[in-house]
mmCIF file with all atom_site columns, C-alpha atoms in Angstrom:
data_model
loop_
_atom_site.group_PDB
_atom_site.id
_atom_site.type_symbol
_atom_site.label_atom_id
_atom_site.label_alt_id
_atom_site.label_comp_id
_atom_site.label_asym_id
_atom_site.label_entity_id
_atom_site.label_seq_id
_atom_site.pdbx_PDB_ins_code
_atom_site.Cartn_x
_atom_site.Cartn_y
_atom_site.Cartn_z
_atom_site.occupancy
_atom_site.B_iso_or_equiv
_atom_site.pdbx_formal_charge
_atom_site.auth_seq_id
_atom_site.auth_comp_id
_atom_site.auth_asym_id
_atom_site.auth_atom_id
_atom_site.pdbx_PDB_model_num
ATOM 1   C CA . UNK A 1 1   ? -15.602 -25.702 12.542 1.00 92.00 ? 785 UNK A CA 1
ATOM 2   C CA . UNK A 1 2   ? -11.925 -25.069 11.652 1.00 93.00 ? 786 UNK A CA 1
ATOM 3   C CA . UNK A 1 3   ? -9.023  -26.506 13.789 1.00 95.00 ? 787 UNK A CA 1
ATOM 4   C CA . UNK A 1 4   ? -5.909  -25.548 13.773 1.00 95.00 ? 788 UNK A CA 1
ATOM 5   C CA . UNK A 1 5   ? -3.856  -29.236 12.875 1.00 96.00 ? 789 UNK A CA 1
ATOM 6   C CA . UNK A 1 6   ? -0.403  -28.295 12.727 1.00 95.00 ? 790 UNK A CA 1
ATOM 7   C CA . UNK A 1 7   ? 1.288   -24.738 13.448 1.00 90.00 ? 791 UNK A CA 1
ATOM 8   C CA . UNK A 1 8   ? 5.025   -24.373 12.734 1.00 89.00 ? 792 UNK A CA 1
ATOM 9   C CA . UNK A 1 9   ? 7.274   -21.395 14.412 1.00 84.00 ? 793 UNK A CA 1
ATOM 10  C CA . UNK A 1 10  ? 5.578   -18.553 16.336 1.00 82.00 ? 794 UNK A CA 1
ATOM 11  C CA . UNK A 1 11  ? 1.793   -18.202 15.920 1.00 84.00 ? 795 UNK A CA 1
ATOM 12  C CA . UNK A 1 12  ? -0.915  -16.673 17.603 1.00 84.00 ? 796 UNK A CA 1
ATOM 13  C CA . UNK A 1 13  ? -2.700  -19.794 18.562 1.00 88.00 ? 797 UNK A CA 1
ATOM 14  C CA . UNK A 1 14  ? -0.992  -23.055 18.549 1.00 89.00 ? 798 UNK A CA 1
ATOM 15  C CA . UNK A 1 15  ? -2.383  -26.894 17.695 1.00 93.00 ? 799 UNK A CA 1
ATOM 16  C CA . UNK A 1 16  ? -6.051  -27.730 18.564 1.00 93.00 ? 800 UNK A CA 1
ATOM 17  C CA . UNK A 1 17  ? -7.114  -24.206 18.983 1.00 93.00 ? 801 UNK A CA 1
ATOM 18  C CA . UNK A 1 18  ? -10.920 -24.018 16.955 1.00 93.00 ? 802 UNK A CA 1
ATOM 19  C CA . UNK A 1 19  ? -13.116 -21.091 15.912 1.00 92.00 ? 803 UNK A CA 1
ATOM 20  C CA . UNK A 1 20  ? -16.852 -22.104 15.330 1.00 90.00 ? 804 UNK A CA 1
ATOM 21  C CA . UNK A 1 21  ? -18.563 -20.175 12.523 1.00 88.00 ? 805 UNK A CA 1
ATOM 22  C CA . UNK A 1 22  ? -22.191 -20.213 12.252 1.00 84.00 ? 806 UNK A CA 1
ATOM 23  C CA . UNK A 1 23  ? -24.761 -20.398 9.532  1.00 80.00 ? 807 UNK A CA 1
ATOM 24  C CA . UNK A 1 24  ? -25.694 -16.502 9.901  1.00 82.00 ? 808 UNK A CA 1
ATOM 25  C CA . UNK A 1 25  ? -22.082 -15.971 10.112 1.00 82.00 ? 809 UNK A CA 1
ATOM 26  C CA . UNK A 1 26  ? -21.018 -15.417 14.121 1.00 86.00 ? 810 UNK A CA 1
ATOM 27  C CA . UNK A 1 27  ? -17.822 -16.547 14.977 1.00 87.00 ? 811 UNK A CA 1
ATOM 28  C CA . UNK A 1 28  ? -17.005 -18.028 18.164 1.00 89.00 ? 812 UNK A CA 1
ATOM 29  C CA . UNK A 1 29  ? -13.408 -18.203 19.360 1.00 89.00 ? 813 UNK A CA 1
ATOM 30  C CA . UNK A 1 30  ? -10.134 -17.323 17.108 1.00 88.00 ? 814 UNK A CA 1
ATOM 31  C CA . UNK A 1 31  ? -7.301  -18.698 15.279 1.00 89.00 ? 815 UNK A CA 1
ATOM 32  C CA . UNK A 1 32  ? -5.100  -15.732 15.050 1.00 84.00 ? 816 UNK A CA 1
ATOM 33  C CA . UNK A 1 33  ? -4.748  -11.560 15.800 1.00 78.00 ? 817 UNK A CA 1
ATOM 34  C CA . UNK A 1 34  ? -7.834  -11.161 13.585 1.00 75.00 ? 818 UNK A CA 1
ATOM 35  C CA . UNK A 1 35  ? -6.715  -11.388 9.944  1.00 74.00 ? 819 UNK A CA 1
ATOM 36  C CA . UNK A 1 36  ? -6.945  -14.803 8.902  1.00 84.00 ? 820 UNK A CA 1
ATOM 37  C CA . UNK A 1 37  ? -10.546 -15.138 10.395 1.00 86.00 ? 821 UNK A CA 1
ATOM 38  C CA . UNK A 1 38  ? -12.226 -13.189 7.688  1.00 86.00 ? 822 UNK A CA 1
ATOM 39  C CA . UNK A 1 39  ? -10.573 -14.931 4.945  1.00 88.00 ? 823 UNK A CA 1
ATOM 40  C CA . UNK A 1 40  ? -11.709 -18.532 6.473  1.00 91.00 ? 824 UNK A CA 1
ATOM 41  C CA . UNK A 1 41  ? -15.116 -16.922 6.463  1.00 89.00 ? 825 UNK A CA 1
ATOM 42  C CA . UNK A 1 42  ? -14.623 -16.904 3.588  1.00 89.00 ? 826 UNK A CA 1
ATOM 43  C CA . UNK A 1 43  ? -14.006 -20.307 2.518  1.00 90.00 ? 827 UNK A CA 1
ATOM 44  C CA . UNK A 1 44  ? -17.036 -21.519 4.511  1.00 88.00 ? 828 UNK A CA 1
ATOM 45  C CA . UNK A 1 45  ? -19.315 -20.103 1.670  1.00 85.00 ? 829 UNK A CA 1
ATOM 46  C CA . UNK A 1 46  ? -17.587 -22.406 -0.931 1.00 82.00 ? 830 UNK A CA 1
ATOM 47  C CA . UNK A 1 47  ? -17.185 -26.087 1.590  1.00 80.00 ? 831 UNK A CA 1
ATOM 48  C CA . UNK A 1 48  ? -19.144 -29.175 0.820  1.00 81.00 ? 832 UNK A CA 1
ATOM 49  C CA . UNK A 1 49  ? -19.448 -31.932 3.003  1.00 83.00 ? 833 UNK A CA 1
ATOM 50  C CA . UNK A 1 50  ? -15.570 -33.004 2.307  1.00 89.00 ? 834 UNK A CA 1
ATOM 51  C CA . UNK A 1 51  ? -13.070 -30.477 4.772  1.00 92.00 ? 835 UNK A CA 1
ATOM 52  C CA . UNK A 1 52  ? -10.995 -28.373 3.557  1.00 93.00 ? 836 UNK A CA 1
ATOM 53  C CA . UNK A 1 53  ? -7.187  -27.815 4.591  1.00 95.00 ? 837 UNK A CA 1
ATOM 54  C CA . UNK A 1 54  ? -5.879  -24.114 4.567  1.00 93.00 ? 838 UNK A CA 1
ATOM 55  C CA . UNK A 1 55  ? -2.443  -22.932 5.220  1.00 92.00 ? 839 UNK A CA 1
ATOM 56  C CA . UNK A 1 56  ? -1.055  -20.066 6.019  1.00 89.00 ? 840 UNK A CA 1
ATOM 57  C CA . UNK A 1 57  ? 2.310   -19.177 5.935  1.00 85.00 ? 841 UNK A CA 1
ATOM 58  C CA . UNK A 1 58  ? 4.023   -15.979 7.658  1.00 80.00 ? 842 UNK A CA 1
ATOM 59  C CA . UNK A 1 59  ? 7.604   -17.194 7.126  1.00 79.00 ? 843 UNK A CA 1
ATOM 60  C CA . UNK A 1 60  ? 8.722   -14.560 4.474  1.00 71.00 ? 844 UNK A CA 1
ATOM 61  C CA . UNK A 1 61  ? 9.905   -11.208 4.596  1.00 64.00 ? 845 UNK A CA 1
ATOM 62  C CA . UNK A 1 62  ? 6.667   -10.468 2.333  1.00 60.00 ? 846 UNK A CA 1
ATOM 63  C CA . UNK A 1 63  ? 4.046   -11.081 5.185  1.00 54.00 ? 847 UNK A CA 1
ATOM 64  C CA . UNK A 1 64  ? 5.522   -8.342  6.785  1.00 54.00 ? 848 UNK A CA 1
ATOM 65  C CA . UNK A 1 65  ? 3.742   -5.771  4.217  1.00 48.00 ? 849 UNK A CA 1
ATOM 66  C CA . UNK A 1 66  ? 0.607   -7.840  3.299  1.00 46.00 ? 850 UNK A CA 1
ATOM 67  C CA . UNK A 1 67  ? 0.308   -10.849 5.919  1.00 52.00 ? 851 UNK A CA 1
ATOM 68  C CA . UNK A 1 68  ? -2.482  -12.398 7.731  1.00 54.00 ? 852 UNK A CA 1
ATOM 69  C CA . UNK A 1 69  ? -0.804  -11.496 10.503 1.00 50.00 ? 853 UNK A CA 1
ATOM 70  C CA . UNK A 1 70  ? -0.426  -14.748 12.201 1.00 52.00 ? 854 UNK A CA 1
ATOM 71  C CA . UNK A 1 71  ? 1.858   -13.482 14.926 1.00 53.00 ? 855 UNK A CA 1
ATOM 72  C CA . UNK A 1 72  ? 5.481   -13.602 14.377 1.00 63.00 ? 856 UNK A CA 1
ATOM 73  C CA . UNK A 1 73  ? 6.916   -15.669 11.527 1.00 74.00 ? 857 UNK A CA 1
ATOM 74  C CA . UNK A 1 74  ? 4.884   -19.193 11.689 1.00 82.00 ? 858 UNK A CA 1
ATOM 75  C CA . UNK A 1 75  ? 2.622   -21.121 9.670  1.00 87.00 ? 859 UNK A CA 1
ATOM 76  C CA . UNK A 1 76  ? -0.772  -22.700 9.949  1.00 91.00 ? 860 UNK A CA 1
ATOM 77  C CA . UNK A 1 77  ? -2.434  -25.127 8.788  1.00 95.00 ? 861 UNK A CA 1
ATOM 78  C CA . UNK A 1 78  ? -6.470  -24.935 9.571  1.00 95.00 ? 862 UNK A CA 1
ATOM 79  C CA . UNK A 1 79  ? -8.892  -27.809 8.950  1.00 95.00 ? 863 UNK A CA 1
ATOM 80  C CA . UNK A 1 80  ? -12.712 -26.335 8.146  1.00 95.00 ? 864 UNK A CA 1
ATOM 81  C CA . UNK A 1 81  ? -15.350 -29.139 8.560  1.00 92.00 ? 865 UNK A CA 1
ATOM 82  C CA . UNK A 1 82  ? -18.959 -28.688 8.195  1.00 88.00 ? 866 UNK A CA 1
ATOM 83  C CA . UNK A 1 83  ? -20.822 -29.895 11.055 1.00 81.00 ? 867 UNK A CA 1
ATOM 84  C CA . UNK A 1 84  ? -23.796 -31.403 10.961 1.00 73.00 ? 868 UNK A CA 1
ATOM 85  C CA . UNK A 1 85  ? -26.188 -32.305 14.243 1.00 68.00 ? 869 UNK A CA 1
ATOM 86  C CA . UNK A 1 86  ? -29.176 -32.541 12.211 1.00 68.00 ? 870 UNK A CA 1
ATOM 87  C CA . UNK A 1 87  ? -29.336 -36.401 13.664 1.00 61.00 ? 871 UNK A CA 1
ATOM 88  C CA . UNK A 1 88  ? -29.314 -34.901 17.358 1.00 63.00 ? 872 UNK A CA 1
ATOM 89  C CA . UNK A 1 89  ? -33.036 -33.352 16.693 1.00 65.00 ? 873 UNK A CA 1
ATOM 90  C CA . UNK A 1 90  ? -34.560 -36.970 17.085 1.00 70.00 ? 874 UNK A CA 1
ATOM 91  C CA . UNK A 1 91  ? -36.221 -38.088 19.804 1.00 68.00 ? 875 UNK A CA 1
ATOM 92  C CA . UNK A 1 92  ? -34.959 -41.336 19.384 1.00 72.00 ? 876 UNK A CA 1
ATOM 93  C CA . UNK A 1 93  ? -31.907 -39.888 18.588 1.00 72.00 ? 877 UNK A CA 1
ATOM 94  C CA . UNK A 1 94  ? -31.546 -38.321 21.859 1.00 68.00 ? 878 UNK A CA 1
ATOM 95  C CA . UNK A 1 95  ? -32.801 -41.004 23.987 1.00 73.00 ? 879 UNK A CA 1
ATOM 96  C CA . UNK A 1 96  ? -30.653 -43.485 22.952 1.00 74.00 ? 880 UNK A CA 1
ATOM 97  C CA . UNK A 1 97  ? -27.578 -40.617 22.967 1.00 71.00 ? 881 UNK A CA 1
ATOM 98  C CA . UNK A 1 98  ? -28.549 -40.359 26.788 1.00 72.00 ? 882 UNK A CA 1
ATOM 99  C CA . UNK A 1 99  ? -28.764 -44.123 27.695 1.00 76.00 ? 883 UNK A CA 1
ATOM 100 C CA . UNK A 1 100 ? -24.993 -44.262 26.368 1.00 68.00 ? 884 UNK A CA 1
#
C-alpha cells in the first residue's frame, strides 16, 4: 500500500490519497498523472516487512525536462507498507473479528 503522508505545493493528489499494488502487479488507484506509479512499482520488488518512505520532489526547474510529473511544482512524500491479512484466513480469526 503506499500513502501519500505529506505533499508540499501543487500536486496531483494531495495527503491520504493511496494506490494499492498487488502481488501480480495491478494497481488500484493513483498518486500522481502516471509517472511516479511505475517507479513505486518499482520499489515494491525490493520492501521487507519495515515501510519505506519515498519522496519526490518537482520543485526545480530540472523536473520540467525529466520529472515524475507530479503536477505543477510540489513534492511528495509516499509511505509503501506491505500488507499482510494472512491472519484474516482463520476461522477463528474471523469469528472473533465479527463478534467485535
Amino acid at each position: 500500500m503506499a500513502t501519500i503522508v505529506n505533499s508540499f505545493g501543487s500536486t496531483y493528489r494531495q495527503k491520504g490519497a493511496k494506490m494499492l499494488i498487488t502481488e501480480t502487479g495491478e494497481i488500484v488507484g493513483t498518486l500522481s498523472g502516471g509517472c511516479v506509479e511505475n517507479d513505486i512499482f518499482q520499489y515494491t520488488k525490493q520492501i521487507s516487512d519495515e515501510p519505506l518512505l519515498i519522496s519526490y520532489d518537482a520543485t526545480s526547474e530540472e523536473d520540467l525536462i525529466w520529472g515524475f510529473g507530479l503536477g505543477c511544482n510540489g513534492a511528495v512524500q509516499i509511505l509503501l507498507e506491505k500488507l499482510d491479512y494472512s491472519w484474516k484466513l482463520s476461522p477463528l480469526n474471523l469469528i472473533n473479528e465479527c463478534l467485535t
